[in-house]
Coordinates of C-alpha atoms in Angstrom, one line a residue:
X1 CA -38.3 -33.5 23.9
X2 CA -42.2 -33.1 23.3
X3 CA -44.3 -30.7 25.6
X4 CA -45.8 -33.6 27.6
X5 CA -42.0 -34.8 28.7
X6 CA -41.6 -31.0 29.8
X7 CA -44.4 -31.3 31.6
X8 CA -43.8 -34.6 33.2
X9 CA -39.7 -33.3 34.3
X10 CA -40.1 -30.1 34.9
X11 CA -43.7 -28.9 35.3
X12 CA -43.4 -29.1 39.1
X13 CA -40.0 -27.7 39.7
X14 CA -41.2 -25.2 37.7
X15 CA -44.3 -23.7 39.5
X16 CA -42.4 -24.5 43.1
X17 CA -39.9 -21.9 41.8
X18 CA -41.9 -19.5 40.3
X19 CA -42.7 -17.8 43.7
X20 CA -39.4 -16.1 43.2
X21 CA -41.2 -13.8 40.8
X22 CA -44.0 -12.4 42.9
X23 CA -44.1 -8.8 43.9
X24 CA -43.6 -9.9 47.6
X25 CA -41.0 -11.9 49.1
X26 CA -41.1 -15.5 49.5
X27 CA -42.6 -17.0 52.8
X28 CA -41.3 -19.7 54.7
X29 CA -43.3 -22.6 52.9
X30 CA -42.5 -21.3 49.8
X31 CA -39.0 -21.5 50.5
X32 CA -39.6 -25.1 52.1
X33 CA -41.3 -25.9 49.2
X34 CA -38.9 -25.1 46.3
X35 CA -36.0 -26.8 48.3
X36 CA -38.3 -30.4 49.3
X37 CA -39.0 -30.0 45.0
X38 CA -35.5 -29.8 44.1
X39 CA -34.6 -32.5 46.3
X40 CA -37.1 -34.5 45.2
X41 CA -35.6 -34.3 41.4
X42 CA -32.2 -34.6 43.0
X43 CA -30.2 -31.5 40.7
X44 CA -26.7 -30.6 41.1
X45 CA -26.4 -26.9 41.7
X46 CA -24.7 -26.5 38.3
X47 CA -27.7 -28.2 36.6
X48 CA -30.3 -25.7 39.2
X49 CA -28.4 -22.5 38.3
X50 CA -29.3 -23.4 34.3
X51 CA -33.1 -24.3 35.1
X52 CA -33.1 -20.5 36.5
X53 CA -31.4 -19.0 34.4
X54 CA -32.5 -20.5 30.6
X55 CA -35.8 -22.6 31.3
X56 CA -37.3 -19.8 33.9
X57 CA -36.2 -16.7 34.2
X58 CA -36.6 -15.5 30.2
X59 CA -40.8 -16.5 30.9
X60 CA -40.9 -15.1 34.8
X61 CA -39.1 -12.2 34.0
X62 CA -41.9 -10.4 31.1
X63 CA -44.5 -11.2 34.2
X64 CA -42.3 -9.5 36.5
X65 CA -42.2 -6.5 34.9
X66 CA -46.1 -6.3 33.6
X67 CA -48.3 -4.9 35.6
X68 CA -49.3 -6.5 39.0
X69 CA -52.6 -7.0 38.7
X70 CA -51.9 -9.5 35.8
X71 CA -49.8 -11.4 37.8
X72 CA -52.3 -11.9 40.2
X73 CA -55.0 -13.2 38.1
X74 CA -52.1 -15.8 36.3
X75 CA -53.3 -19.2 36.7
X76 CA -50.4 -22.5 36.4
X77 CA -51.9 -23.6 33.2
X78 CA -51.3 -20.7 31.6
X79 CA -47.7 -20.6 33.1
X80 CA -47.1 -24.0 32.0
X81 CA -48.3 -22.9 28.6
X82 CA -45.6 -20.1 28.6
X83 CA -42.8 -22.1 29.9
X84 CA -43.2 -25.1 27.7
X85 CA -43.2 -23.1 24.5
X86 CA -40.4 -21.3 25.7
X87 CA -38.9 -24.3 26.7
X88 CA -39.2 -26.1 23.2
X89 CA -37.9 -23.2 21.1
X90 CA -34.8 -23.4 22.8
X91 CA -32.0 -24.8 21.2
X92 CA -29.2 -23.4 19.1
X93 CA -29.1 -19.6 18.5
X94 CA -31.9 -19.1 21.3
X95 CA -30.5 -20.9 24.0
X96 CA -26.8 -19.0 23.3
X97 CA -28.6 -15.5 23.4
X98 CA -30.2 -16.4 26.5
X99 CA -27.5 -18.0 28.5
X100 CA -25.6 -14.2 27.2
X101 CA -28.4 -12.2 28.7
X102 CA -29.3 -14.1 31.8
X103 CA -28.0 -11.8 33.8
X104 CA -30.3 -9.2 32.6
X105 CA -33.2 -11.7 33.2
X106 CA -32.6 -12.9 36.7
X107 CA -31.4 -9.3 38.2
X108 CA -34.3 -8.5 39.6
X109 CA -34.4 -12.1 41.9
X110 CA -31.0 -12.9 42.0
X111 CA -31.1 -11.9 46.1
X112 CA -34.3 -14.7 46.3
X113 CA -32.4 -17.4 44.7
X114 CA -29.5 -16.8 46.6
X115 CA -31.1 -17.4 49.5
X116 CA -33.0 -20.4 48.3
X117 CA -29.8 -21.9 47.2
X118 CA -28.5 -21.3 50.5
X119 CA -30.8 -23.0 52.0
X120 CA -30.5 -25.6 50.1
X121 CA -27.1 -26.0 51.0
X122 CA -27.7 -26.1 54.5
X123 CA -30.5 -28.8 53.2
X124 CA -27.7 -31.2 51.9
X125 CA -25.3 -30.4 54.5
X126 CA -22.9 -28.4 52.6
X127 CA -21.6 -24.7 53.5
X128 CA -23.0 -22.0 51.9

C-alpha cells in the first residue's frame, strides 16, 4: 500500500482517534466524533482493537510521553507524516514486535478506549 492509499483509508480515522492521547480527557464531541468516524468506515471491533493497537498507538504513544508543550504545538500534517511512515514500515518482524508490545504502548489510554468502544457499542446496539 503507498502513502496516498494510507492517507485516503485511514487518514481520518486516524486524527478522530488521536484525541485519546491528549493530556486531558476526551470531551463529549470528541467522543461523538471518533464513534460517527468509525461508523462511517464500518470496522468490526476485532479490526478497531488492531488500528489502536499497531497503526496508532506505537506513533501516539512517543507524543504522550514528550513533553506537553510539544504536543500542543503538533499540527495533523505532521501527525499524518508520522503515522504513515510508521504505517508503511510495518510488516513482517515489525508488526510481530509491535502486536508483542502493544500492551506497553496503549497502557497509558487503555481506560479512553474503553470507554469509546463502549460507546460504540451502545452506538450499534450491542451490550457492552
Amino acid at each position: 500500500m503507498d502513502a496516498q492509499t494510507l492517507v485516503d483509508e485511514r487518514g481520518e480515522l486516524w486524527l478522530a482517534l488521536a484525541p485519546l492521547w491528549l493530556e486531558r480527557e476526551p470531551r463529549e464531541t470528541d467522543y461523538a466524533h471518533m464513534v460517527a468516524e468509525i461508523e462511517r468506515h464500518e470496522l468490526s471491533l476485532r479490526d478497531l482493537e488492531w488500528i489502536f493497537r499497531l497503526e496508532l498507538a506505537p506513533v501516539m504513544a512517543r507524543h504522550q510521553l514528550s513533553v506537553a508543550g510539544e504536543w500542543r504545538s503538533f499540527d495533523d500534517y505532521q501527525l499524518m507524516q508520522q503515522l504513515v511512515s510508521h504505517n508503511l514500515r510495518l510488516k513482517g518482524w515489525r508488526r510481530k514486535s509491535w502486536a508483542l508490545f502493544s500492551g506497553l504502548t496503549t497502557m497509558m489510554t487503555r481506560h479512553r478506549w474503553n470507554e469509546l468502544i463502549g460507546r460504540l457499542m451502545v452506538e450499534r446496539g450491542e451490550t457492552p
